[in-house]
Tab-separated table of N, CA and C in Angstrom:
chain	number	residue	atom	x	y	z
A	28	UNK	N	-58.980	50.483	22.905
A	28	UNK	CA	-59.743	51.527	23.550
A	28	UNK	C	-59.043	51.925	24.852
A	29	UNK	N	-59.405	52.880	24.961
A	29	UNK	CA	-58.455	53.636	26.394
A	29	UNK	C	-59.541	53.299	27.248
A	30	UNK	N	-59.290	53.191	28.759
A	30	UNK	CA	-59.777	53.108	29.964
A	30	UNK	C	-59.168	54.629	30.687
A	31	UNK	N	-60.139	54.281	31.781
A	31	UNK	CA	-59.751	55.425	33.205
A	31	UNK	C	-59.097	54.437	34.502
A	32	UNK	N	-60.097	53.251	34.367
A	32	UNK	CA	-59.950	52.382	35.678
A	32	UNK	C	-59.567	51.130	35.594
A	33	UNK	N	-59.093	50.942	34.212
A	33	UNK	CA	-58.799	49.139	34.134
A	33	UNK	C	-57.744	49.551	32.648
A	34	UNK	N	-56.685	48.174	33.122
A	34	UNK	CA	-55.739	48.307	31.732
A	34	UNK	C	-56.114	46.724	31.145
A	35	UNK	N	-56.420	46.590	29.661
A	35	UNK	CA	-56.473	45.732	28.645
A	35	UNK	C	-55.211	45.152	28.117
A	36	UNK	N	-54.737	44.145	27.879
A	36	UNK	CA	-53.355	43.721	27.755
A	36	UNK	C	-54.234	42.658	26.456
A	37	UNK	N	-53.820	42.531	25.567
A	37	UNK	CA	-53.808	41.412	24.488
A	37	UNK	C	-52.556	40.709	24.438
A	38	UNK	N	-52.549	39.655	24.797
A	38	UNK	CA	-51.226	38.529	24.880
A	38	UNK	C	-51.964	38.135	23.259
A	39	UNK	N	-51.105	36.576	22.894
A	39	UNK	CA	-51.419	35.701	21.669
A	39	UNK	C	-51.906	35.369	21.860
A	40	UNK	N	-53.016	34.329	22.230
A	40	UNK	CA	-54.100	33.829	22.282
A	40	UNK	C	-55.465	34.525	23.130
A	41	UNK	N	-55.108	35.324	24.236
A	41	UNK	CA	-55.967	35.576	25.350
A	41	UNK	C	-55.612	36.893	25.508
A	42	UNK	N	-56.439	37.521	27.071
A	42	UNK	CA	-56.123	38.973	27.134
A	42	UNK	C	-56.244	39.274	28.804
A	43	UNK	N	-55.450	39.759	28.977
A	43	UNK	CA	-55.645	40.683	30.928
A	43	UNK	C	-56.479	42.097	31.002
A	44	UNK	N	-56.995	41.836	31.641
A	44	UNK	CA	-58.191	42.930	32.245
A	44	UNK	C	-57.420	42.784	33.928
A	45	UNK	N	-57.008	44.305	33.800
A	45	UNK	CA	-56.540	44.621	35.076
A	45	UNK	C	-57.143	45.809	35.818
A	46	UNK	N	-57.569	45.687	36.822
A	46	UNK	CA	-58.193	46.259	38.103
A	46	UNK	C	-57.391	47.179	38.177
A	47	UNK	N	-57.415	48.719	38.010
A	47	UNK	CA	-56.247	49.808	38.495
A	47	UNK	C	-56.850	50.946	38.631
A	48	UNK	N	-57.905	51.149	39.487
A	48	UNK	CA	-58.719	52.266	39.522
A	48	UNK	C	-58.152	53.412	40.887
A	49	UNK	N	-57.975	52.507	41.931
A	49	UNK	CA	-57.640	53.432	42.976
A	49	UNK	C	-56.486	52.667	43.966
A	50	UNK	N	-56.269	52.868	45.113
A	50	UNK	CA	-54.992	52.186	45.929
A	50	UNK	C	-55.759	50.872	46.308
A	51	UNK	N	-57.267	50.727	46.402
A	51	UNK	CA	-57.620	49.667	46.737
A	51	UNK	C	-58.988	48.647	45.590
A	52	UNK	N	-58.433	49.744	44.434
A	52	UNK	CA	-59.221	48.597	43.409
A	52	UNK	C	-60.685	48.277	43.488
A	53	UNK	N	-61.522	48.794	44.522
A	53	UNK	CA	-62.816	48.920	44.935
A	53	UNK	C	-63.379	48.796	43.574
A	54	UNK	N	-64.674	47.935	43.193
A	54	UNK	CA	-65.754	47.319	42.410
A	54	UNK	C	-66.633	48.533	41.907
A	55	UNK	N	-66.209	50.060	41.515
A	55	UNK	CA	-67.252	51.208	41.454
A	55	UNK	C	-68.490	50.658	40.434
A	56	UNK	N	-69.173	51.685	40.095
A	56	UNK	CA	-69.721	51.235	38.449
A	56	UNK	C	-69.525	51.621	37.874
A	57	UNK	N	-67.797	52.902	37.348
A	57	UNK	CA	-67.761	53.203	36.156
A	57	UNK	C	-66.806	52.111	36.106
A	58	UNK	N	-65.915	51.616	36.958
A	58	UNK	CA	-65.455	50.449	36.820
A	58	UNK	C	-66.091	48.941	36.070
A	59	UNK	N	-67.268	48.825	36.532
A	59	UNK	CA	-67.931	47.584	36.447
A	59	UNK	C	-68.036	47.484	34.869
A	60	UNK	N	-68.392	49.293	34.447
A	60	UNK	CA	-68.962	49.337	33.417
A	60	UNK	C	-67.805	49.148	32.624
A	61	UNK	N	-66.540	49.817	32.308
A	61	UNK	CA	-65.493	49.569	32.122
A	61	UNK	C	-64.818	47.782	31.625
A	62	UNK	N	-64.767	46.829	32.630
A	62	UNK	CA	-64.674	45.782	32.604
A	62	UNK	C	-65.722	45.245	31.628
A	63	UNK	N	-66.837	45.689	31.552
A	63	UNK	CA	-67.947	44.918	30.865
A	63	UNK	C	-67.485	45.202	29.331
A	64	UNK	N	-67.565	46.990	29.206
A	64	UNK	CA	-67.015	46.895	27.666
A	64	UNK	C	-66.246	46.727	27.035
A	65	UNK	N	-64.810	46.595	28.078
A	65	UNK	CA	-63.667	45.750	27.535
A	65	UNK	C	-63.862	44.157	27.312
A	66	UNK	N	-64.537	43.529	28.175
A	66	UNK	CA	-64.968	41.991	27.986
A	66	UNK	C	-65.772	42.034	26.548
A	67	UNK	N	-66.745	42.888	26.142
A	67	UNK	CA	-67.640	42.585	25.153
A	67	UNK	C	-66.783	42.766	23.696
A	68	UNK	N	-65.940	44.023	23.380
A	68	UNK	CA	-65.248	43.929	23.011
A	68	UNK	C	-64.120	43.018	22.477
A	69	UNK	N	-63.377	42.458	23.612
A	69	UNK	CA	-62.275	41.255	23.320
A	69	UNK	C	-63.351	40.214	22.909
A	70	UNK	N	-64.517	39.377	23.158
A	70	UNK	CA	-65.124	38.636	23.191
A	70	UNK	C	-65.483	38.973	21.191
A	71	UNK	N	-65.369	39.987	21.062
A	71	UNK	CA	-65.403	39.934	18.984
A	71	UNK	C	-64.670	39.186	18.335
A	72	UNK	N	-63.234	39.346	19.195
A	72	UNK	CA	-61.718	39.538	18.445
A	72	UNK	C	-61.863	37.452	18.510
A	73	UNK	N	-61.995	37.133	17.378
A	73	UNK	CA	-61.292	35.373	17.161
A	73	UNK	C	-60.270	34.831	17.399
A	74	UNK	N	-59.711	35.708	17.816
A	74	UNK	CA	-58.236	35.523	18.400
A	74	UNK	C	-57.734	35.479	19.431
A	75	UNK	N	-58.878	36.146	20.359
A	75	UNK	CA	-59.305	35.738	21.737
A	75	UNK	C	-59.636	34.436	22.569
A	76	UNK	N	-59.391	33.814	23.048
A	76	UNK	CA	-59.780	32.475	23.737
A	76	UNK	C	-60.393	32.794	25.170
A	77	UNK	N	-59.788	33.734	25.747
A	77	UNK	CA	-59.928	33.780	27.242
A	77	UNK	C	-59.299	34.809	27.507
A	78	UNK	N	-59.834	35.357	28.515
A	78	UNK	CA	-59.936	36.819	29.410
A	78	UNK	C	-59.453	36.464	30.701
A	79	UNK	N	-58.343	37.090	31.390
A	79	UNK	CA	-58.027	36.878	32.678
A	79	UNK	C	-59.036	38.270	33.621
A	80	UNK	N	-58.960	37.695	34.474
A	80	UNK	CA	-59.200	39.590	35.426
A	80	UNK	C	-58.278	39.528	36.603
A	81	UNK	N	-57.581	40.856	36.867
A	81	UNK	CA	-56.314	40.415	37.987
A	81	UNK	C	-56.759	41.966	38.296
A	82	UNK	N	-56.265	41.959	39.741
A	82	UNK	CA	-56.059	43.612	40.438
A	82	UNK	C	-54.576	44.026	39.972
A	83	UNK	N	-54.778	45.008	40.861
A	83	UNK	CA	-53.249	46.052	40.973
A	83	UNK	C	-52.256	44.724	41.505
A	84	UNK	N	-51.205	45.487	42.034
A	84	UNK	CA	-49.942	44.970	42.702
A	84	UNK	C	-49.871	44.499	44.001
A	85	UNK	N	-50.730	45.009	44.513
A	85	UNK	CA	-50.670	44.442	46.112
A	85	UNK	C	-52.055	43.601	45.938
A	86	UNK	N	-53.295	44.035	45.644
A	86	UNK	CA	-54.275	42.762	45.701
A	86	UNK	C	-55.518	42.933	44.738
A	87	UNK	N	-56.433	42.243	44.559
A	87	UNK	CA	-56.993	41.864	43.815
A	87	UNK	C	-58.065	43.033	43.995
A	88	UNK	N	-59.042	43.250	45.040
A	88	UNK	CA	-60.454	44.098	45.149
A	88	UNK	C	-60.848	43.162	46.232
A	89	UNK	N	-61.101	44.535	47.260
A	89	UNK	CA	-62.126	44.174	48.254
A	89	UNK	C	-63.427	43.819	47.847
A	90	UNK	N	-64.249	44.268	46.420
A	90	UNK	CA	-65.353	44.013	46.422
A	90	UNK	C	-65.922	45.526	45.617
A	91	UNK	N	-67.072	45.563	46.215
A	91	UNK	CA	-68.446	46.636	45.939
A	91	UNK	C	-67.672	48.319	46.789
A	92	UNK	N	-67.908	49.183	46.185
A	92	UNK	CA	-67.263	50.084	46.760
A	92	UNK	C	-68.185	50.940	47.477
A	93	UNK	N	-67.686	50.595	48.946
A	93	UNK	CA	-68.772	50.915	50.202
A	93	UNK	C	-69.242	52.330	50.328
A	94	UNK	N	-68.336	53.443	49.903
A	94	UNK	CA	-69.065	54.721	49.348
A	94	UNK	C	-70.001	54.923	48.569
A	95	UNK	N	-69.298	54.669	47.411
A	95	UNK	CA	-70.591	54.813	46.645
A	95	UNK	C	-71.933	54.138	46.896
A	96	UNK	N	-71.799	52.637	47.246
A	96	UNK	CA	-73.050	52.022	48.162
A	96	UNK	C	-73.772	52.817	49.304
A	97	UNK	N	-72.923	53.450	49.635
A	97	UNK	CA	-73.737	54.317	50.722
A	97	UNK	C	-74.356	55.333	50.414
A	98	UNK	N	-73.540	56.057	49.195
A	98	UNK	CA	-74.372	57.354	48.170
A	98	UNK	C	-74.988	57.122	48.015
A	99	UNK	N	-75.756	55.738	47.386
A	99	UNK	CA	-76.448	55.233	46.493
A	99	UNK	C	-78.092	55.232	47.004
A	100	UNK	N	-77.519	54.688	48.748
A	100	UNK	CA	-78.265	54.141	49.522
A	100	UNK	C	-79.306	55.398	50.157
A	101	UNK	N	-78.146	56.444	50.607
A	101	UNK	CA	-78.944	57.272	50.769
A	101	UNK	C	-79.883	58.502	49.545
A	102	UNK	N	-79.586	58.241	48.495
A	102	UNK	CA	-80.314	58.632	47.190
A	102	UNK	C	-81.691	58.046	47.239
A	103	UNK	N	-81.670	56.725	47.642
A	103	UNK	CA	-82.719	56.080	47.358
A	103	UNK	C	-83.709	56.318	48.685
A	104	UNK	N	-83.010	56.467	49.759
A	104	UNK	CA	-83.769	57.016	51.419
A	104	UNK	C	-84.369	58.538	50.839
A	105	UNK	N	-83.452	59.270	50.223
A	105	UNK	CA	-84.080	60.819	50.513
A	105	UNK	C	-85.500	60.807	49.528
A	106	UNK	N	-85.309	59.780	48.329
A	106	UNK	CA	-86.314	60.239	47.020
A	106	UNK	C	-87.443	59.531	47.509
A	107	UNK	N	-87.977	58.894	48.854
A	107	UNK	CA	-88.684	58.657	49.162
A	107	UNK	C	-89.524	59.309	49.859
């Protein structure tokens, strides 16, 4: 399956789930969502043992991505 924000690697036994969404790899939720259906996916395949998760080239992910947390945040302030 193709991604936008994460690359799938199938080695022989196992598989890499790599973080490659933006320069800093930030945790979005089409990301999250992304990672999840590639995990559920490989998790079919019997040939699978284990799933790595690694970032880009310089580092792994700061985390939760503080924009969109803040979109989010104020979505939930205004609908009140």
């Amino acid at each position: 399956m193709n991604y936008k924000n994460i690359k799938v690697e199938k080695r022989e036994n196992y598989a890499i789930i790599e973080i490659a969404n933006n320069k800093n790899n930030s945790l979005d939720q089409k990301t999250l969502n992304e990672i999840g259906d590639a995990t559920k996916n490989l998790n079919k395949s019997k040939e699978i043992k284990c799933i790595g998760l690694i970032g880009g080239p310089k580092f792994f992910s700061p985390g939760a991505d503080i924009k969109e947390l803040e979109k989010r945040l104020n979505q939930l302030e205004n609908s009140n």
